[in-house]
Coordinates of C-alpha atoms in Angstrom, one line a residue:
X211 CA -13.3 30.3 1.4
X212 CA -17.2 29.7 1.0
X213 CA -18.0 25.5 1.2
X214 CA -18.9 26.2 -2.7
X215 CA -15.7 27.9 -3.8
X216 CA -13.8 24.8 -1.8
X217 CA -16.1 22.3 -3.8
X218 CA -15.5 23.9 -7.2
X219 CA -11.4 24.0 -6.1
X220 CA -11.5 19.8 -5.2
X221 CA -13.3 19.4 -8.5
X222 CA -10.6 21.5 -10.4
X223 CA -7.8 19.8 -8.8
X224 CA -9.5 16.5 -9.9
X225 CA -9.4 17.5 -13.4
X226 CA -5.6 19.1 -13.4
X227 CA -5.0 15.3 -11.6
X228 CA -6.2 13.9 -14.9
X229 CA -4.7 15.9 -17.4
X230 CA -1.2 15.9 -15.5
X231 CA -1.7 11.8 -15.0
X232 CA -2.2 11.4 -18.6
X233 CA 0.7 13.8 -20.0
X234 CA 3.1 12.1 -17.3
X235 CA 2.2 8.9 -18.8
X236 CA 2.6 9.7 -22.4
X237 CA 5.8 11.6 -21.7
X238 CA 6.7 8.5 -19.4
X239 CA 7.4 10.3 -16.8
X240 CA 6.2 9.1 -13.0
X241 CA 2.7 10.7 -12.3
X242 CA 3.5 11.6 -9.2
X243 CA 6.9 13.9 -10.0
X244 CA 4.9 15.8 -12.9
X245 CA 1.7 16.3 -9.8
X246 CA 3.8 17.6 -7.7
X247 CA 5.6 20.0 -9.9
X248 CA 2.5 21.0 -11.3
X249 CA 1.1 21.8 -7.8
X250 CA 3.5 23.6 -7.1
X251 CA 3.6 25.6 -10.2
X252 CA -0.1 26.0 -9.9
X253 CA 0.0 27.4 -6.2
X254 CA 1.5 30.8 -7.8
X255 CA -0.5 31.4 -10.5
X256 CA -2.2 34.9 -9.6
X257 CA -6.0 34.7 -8.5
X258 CA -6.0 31.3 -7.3
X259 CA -6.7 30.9 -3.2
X260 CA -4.0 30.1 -1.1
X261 CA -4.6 26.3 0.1
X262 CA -4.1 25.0 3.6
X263 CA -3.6 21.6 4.3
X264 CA -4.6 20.9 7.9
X265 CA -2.0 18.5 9.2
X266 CA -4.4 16.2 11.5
X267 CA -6.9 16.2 7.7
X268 CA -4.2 15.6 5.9
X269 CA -3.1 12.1 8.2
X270 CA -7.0 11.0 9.2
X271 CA -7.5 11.6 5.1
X272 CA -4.8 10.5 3.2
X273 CA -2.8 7.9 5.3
X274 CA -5.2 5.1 6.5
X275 CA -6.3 4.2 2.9
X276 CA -2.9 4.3 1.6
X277 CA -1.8 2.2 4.1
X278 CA -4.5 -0.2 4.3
X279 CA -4.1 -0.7 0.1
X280 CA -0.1 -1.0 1.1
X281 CA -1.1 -4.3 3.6
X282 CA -3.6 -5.7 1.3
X283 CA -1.3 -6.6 -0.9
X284 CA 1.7 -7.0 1.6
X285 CA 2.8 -10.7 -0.4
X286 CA 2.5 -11.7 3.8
X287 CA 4.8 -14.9 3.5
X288 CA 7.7 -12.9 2.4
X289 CA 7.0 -10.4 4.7
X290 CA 7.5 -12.6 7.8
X291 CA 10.5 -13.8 5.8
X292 CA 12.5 -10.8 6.0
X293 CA 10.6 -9.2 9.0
X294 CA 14.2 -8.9 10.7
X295 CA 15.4 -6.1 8.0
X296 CA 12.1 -4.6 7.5
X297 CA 12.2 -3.8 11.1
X298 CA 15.8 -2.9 11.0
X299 CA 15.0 -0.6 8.1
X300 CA 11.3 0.8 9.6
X301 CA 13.0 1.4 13.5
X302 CA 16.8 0.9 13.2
X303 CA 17.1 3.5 9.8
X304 CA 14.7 5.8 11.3
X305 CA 16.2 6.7 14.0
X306 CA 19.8 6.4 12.8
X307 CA 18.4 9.4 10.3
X308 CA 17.0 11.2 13.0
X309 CA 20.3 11.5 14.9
X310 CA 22.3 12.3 11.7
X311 CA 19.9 14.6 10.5
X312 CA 20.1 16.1 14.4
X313 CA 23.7 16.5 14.3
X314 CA 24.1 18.1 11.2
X315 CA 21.6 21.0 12.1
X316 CA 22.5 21.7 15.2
X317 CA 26.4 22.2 13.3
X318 CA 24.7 24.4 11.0
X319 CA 22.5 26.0 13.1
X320 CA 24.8 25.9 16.3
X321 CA 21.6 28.4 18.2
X322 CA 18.9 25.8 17.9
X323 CA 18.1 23.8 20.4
X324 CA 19.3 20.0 20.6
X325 CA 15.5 18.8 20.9
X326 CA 14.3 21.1 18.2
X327 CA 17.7 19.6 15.7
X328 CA 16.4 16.1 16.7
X329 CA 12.5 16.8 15.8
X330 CA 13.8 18.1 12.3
X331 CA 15.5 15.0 12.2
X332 CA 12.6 12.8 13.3
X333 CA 10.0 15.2 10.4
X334 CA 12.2 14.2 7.8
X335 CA 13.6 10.5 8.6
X336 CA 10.8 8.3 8.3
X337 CA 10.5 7.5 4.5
X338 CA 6.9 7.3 3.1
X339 CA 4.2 4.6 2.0
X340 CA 2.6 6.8 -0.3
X341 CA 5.6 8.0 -2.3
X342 CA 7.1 4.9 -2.5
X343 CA 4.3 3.3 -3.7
X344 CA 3.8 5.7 -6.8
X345 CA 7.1 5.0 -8.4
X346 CA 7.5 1.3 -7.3
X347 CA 4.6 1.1 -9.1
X348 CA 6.5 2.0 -12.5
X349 CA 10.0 -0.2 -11.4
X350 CA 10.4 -4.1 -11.2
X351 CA 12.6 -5.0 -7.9
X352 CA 14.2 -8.3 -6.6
X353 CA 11.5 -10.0 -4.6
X354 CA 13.8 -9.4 -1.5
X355 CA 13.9 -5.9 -2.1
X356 CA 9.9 -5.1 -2.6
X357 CA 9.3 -7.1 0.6
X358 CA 11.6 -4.6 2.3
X359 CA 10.8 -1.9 0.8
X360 CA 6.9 -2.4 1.5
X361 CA 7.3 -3.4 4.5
X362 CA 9.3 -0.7 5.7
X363 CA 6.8 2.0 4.3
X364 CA 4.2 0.3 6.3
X365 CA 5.7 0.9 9.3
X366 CA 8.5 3.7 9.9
X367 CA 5.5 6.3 10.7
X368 CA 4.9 5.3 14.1
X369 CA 8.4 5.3 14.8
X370 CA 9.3 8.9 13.2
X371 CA 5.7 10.1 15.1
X372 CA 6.8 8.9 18.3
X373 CA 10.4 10.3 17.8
X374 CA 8.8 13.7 16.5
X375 CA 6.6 14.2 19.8
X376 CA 9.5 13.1 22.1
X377 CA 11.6 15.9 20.4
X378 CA 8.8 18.5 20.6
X379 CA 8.2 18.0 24.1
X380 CA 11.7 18.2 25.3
X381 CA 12.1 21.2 22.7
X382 CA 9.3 23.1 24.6
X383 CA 9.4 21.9 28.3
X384 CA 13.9 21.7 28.2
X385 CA 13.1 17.9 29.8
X386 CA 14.1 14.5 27.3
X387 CA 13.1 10.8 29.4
X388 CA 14.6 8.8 26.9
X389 CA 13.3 5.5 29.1
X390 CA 9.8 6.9 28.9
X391 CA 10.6 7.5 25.0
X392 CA 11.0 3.7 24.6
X393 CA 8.2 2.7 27.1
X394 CA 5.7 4.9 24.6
X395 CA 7.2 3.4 21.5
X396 CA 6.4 0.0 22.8
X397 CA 2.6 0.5 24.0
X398 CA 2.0 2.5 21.1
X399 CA 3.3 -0.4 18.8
X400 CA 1.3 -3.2 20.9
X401 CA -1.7 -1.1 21.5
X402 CA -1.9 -0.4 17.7
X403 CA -1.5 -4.3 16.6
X404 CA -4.0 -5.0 19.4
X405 CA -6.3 -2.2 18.4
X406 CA -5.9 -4.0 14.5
X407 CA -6.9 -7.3 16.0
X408 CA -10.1 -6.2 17.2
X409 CA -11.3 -3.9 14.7
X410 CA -10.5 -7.2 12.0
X411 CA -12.6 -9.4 14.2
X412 CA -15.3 -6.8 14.2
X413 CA -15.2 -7.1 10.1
X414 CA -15.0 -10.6 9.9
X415 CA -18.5 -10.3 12.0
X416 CA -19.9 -7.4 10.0
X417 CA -18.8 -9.3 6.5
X418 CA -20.3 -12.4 7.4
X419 CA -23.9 -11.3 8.9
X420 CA -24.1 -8.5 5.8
X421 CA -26.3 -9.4 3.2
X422 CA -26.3 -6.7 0.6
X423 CA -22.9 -6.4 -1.6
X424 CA -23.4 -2.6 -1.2
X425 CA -23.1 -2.7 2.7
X426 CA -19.9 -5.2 2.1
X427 CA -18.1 -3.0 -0.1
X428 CA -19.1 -0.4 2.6
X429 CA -17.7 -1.8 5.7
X430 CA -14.9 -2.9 3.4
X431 CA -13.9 0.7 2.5
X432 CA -15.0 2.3 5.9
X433 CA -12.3 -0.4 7.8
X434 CA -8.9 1.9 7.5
X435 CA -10.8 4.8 9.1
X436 CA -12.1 2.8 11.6
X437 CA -8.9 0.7 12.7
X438 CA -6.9 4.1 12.2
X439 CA -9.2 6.5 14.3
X440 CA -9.5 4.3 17.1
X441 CA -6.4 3.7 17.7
X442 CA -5.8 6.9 17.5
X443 CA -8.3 7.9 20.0
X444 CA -6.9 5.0 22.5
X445 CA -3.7 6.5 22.5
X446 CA -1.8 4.0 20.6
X447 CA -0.2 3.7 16.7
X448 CA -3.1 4.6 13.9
X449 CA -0.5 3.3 11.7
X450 CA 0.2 0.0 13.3
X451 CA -3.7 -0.6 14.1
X452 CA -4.1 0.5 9.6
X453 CA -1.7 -2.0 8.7
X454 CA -2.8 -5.2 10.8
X455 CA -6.3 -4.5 9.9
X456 CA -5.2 -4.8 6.1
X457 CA -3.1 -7.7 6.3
X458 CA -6.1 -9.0 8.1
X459 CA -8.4 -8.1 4.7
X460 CA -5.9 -9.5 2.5
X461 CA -5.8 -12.8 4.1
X462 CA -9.4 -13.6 4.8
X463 CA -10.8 -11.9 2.1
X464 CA -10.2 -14.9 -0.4
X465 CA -12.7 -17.0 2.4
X466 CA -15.3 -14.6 3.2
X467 CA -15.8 -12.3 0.6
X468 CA -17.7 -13.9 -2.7
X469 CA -16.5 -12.9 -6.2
X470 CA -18.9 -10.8 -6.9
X471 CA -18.5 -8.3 -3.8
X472 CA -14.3 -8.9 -4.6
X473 CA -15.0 -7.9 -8.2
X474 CA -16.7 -4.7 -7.3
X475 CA -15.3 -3.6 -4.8
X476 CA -11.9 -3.5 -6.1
X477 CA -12.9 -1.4 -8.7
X478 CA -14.1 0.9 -6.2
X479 CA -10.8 0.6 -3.9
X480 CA -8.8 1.3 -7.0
X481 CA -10.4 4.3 -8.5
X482 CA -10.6 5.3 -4.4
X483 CA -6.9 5.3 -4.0
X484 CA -5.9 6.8 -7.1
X485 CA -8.0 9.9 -6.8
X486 CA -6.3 10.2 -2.7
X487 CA -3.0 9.5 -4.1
X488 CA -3.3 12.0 -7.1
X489 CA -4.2 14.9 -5.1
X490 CA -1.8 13.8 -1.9
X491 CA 1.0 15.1 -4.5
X492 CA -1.1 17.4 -6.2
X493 CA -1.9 19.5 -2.7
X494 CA 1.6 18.9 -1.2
X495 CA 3.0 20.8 -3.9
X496 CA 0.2 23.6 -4.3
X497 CA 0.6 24.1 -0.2
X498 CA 4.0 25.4 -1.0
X499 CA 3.3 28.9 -1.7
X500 CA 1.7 29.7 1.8
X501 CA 4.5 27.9 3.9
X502 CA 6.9 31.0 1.9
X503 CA 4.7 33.3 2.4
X504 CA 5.0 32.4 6.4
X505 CA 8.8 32.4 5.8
X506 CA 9.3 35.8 4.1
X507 CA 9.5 34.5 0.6
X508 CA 11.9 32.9 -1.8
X509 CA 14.6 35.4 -1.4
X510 CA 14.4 34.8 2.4
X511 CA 14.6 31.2 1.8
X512 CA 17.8 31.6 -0.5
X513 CA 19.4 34.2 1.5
X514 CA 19.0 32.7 5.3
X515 CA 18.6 28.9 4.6
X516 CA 19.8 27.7 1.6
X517 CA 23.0 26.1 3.4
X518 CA 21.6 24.2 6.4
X519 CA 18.6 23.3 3.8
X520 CA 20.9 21.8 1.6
X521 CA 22.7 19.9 4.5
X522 CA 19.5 18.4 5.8
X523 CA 19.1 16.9 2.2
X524 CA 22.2 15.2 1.9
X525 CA 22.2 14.0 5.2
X526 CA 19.1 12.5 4.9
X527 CA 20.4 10.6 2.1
X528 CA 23.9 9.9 2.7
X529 CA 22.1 8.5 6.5
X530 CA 20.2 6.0 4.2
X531 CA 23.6 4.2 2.6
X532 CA 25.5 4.4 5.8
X533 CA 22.7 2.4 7.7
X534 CA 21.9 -0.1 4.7
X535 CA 25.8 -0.4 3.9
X536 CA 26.8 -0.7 7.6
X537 CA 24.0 -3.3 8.3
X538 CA 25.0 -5.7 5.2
X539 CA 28.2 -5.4 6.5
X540 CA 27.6 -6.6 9.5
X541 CA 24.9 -9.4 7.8
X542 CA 28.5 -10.1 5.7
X543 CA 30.2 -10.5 8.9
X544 CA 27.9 -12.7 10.6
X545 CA 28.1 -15.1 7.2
X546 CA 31.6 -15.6 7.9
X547 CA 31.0 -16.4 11.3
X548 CA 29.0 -19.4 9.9
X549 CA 25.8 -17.8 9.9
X550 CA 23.4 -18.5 7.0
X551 CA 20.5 -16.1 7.6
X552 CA 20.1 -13.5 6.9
X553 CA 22.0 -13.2 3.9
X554 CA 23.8 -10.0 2.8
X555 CA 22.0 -7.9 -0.1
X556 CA 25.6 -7.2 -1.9
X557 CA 26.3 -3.9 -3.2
X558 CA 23.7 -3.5 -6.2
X559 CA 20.8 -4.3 -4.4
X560 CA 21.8 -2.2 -1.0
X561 CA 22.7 0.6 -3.7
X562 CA 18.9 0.3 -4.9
X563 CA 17.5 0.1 -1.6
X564 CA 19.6 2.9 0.0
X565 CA 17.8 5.1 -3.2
X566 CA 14.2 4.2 -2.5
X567 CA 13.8 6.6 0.5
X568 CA 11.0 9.0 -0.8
X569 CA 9.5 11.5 1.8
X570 CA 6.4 12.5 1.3
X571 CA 3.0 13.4 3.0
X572 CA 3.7 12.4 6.3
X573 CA 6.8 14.2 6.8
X574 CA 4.3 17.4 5.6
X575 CA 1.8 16.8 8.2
X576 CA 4.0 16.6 10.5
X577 CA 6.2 19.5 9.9
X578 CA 3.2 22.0 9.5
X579 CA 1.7 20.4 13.0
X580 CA 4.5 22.0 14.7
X581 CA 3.6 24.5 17.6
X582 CA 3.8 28.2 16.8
X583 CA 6.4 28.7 19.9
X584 CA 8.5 25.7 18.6
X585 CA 12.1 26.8 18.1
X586 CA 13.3 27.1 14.1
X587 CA 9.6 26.7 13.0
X588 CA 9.9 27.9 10.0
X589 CA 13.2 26.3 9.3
X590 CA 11.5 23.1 9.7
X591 CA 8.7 23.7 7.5
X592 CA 10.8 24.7 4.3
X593 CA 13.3 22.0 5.3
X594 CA 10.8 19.5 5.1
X595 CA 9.4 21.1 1.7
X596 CA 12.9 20.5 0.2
X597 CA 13.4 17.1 1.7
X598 CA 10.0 16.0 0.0
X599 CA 10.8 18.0 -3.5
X600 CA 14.7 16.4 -3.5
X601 CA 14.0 12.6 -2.9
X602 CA 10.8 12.6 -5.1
X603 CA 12.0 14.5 -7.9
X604 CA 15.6 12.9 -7.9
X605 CA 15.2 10.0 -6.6
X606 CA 12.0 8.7 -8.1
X607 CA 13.2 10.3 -11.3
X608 CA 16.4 8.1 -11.7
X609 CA 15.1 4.9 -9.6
X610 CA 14.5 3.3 -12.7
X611 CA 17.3 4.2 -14.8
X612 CA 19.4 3.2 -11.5
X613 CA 17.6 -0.5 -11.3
X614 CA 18.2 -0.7 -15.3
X615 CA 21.9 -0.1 -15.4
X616 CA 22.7 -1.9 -11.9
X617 CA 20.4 -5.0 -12.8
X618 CA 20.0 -6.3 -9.2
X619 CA 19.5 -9.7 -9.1
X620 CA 16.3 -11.5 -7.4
X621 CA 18.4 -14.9 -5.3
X622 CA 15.2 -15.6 -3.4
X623 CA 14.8 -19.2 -3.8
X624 CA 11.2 -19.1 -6.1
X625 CA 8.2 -20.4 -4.9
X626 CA 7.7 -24.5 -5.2
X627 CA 5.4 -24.3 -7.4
X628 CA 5.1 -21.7 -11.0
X629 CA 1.7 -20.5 -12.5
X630 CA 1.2 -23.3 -15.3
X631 CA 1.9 -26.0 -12.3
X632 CA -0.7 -24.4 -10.1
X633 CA -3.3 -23.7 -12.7
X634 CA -3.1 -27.5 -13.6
X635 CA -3.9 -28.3 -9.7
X636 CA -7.2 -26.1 -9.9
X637 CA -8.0 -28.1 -13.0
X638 CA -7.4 -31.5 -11.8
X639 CA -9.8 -30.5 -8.7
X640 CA -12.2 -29.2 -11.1
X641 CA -12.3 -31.9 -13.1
X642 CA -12.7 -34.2 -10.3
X643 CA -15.5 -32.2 -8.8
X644 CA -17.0 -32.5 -12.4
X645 CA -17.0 -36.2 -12.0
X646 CA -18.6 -36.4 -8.6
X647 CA -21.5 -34.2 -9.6
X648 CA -22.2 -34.7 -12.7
X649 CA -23.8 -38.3 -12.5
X650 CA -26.8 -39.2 -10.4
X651 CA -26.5 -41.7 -8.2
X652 CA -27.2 -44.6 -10.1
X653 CA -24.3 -43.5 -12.6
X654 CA -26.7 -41.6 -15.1
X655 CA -25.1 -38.9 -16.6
X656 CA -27.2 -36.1 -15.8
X657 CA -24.9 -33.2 -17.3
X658 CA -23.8 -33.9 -20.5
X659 CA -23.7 -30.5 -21.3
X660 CA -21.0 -29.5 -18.8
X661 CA -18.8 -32.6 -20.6
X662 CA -19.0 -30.8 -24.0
X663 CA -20.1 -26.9 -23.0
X664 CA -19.3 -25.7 -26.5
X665 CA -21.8 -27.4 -28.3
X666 CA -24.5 -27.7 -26.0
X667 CA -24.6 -24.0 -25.1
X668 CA -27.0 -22.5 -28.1
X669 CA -29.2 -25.9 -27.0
X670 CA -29.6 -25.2 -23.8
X671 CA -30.6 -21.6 -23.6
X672 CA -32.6 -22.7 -26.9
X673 CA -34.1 -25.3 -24.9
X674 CA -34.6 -22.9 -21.6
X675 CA -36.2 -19.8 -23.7
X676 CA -39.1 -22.4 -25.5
X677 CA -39.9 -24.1 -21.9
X678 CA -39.2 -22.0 -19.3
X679 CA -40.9 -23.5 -16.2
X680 CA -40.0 -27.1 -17.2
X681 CA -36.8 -26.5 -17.7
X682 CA -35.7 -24.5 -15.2
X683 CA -34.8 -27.1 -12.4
X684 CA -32.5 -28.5 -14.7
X685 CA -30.8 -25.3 -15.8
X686 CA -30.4 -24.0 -12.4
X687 CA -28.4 -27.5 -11.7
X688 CA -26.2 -27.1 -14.7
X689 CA -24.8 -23.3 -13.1
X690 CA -25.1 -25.4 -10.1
X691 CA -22.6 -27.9 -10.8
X692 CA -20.4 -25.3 -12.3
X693 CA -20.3 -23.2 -9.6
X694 CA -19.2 -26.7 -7.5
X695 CA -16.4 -26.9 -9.6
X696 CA -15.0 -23.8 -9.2
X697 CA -15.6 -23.4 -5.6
X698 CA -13.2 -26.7 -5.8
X699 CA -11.0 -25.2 -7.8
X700 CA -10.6 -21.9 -5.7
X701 CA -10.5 -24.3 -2.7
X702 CA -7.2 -25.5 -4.1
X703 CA -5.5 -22.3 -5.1
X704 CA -6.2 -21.6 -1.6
X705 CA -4.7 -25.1 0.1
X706 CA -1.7 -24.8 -2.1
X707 CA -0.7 -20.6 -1.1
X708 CA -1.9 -21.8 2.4
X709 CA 1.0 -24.5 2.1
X710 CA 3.6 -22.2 0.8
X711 CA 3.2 -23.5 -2.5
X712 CA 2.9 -20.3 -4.7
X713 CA 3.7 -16.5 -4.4
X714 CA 0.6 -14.0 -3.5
X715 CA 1.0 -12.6 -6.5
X716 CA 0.3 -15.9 -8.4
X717 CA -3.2 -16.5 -5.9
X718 CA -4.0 -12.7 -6.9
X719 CA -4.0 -13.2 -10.4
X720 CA -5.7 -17.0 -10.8
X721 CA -8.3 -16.2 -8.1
X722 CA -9.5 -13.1 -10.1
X723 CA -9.3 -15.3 -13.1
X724 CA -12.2 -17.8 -10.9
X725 CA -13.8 -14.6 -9.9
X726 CA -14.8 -13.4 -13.7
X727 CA -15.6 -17.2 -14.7
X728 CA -17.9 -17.3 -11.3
X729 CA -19.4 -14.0 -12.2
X730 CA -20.0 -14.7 -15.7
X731 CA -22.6 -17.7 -14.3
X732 CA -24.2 -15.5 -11.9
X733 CA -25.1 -13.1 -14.5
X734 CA -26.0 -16.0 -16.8
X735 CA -28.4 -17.1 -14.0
X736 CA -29.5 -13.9 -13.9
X737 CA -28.3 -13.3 -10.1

């Protein structure tokens, strides 16, 4: 395809993104269900080019930005809370699938080798960040369960790649070191939270010796690629190396980064994110029509693979509830021992969570990276085709009906303090701040104005616009003082979610709230 033809398709996809976005919404349907149908719909209408998605694109691309948004907003408290089941769910779950999933092929498919059952199994186990990010967008969960659930989808890719490359090798070369298996996992974990660490401290460096907003938002935006390729090219977990780096930027962005910079450059995150999220679904459905063309077409789809296809499915789900069931029952078990953490989920909530395991565009990278001489190929690749259609259509389809008529309940204790408590803290600093600068000191009070802002407002700019030179000093001391007072008021929000105090999602929302009231005085300024 010419570069211009492959422009002019990205800009059409862009537009179908759009128009299937907005009818999703007004039909409320999830947006990424109705881009995924639609991409697949479109990939057969006649005269259109056959799109390829090259696996290693499709994971430099796609993955590090989703991720990265994913650990940004990773609420990091609970997230060390329940680390113990987000790592039973991101290792323990992935490879319990991956054996299941191993098993029942090779029972199907009694002529395929044991490696190449085991790398279907490891294609298909690891659920995804991206598509469980689009519909928990849409669904309100226990505070318990979107700790889990996020954390999970942060970091079951390393362990499904690792599995996947084990089980390729040994399908190829006949040869399976499960010691060496283990040994990789581990550096490729370390390495990647190593390879995180530094890249962050190279940010933190960058950030703070930048001086244009521009070159912030930059090196802001540039930071998944960056943590993701190098890791990649050391050898170790891109993934892992994604994720640290954004936890990283989400918890010393509210230090380093002024509001200004935070303002814009979340609006260029977001409308980022949302156009590689769009067309992740978009281009996984409209890559369907060449894997059948590899595979012979529908009819030999229907004819030859209909029965282990359908098996793969359901073991990929039924895997999920055995391994969330059978590990709250042992969490039940250990609470009758006399242990008090952690605490079972109970059946609703384990029913929810064992329904949230959406595959998506890593499992499609993966499957179409397999090598040409790998046993049951192109079994693999339609396998992983219907895994990806099944649990987004059905499962993200029904998640919400299933959280409405099960209404889990959130028993996390809440957080000590609420929003009304916490946005009376920031005042009280403010208003002590206030008090400290706004008399000289002799006692004068030198800003009445900020005492009574409504009704000296029109008198000051009045005052400013008929004197401008001798009356600037004092102007420029009135933002001045304001901009004290809400430093100490954002110094606050930050002691009392440093202390445990509050939720993330409470210091999200009242910190942009300081960010627009700080803004509005820069502009006033005429920063």
């Amino acid at each position: 395809m010419h570069p211009v033809d492959t422009f002019e398709l990205v800009l059409s996809l862009l537009a179908v993104v759009v128009a299937l976005h907005w009818a999703a919404q007004r039909a409320g349907f999830p947006p990424s269900i109705a881009l995924l149908i639609g991409g697949g719909a479109m990939a057969f209408i006649s005269g259109l080019p056959p799109v390829e998605l090259d696996p290693e694109l499709a994971l430099v691309l796609f993955l590090p930005p989703l991720v990265m948004d994913g650990a940004y907003y990773t609420a990091l408290g609970r997230f060390r809370r329940h680390l113990p089941g987000i790592l039973s769910l991101a290792i323990g779950a992935v490879i319990f699938t991956t054996l299941a999933v191993g098993l029942v092929v090779h029972w199907l498919v009694p002529g395929l080798p044991w490696a190449a059952c085991f790398a279907l199994g490891a294609i298909v186990s690891p659920p995804d960040a991206i598509s469980a990010r689009a519909v928990l967008h849409r669904v309100t969960l226990p505070r318990r369960l979107s700790a889990l659930l996020e954390g999970e989808s942060l970091l079951n890719d390393a362990t499904g790649l690792v599995l996947f490359r084990f089980a390729v090798a040994a399908a190829l070369s006949g040869v399976f070191d499960a010691g060496a298996a283990l040994s990789t996992f581990i550096v490729h974990a370390f390495g990647g939270v190593a390879a995180g660490l530094a890249v962050s401290a190279l940010w933190i460096f960058a950030v703070r010796h930048l001086r244009d907003s521009t070159l912030i938002i930059m090196a802001n935006t540039l930071m998944c690629w960056v943590a993701y390729i190098a890791a990649e090219t050391l050898h170790v977990s891109g993934v892992i190396a994604t994720v640290i780096a954004g936890l990283v930027l989400g918890w010393y962005q509210h230090i380093i980064l002024p509001a200004r910079i935070r303002l814009r450059g979340a609006v260029v995150w977001q409308t980022l994110v949302f156009t590689l999220e769009a067309l992740v679904f978009i281009l996984i459905g409209f890559s369907l029509r060449g894997v059948l063309d590899r595979v012979g077409g529908i009819e030999a789809v229907t004819q030859t693979m209909a029965v282990p296809i359908i098996g793969v499915v359901l073991a990929v789900t039924v895997a999920r509830f055995v391994w969330v069931f059978g590990t709250d029952l042992v969490q039940y078990a250990l609470c009758a021992m006399g242990m008090t953490y952690p605490r079972p989920l109970g059946p609703r909530k384990a029913t929810v969570l064992s329904w949230t395991g959406m595959r998506g565009v890593v499992t499609l990278a993966v499957a179409l990276s397999l090598p040409a001489a790998m046993p049951g190929r192109d079994l693999m690749l339609v396998t992983a085709f219907a895994v990806i259609f099944a649990t987004i259509v059905l499962q993200g389809a029904t998640l919400g009906w299933l959280i409405r008529m099960l209404k889990p309940v959130d028993r996390d204790p809440p957080a000590q303090m609420s929003m009304a408590e916490t946005e009376a803290a920031i005042e009280r600093a403010r208003a002590e701040a206030m008090e400290v600068h706004a008399y000289a000191p002799d006692g004068t009070l030198i800003h009445p104005n900020l005492l009574d802002e409504s009704r000296k407002r029109l008198e000051i700019v009045q005052r400013y616009a008929a004197d401008e030179e001798g009356y600037a000093e004092g102007f420029r001391l009135h933002f001045e003082v304001q901009q004290r007072t809400l430093a100490a008021g954002r110094a606050e929000l930050l002691r009392i979610h440093r202390a445990g105090l509050i939720e993330d999602e409470v210091l999200h929302d009242l910190e942009h709230d300081l960010d627009i009231e700080e803004l509005a005085i820069i502009l006033q300024r005429g920063e």
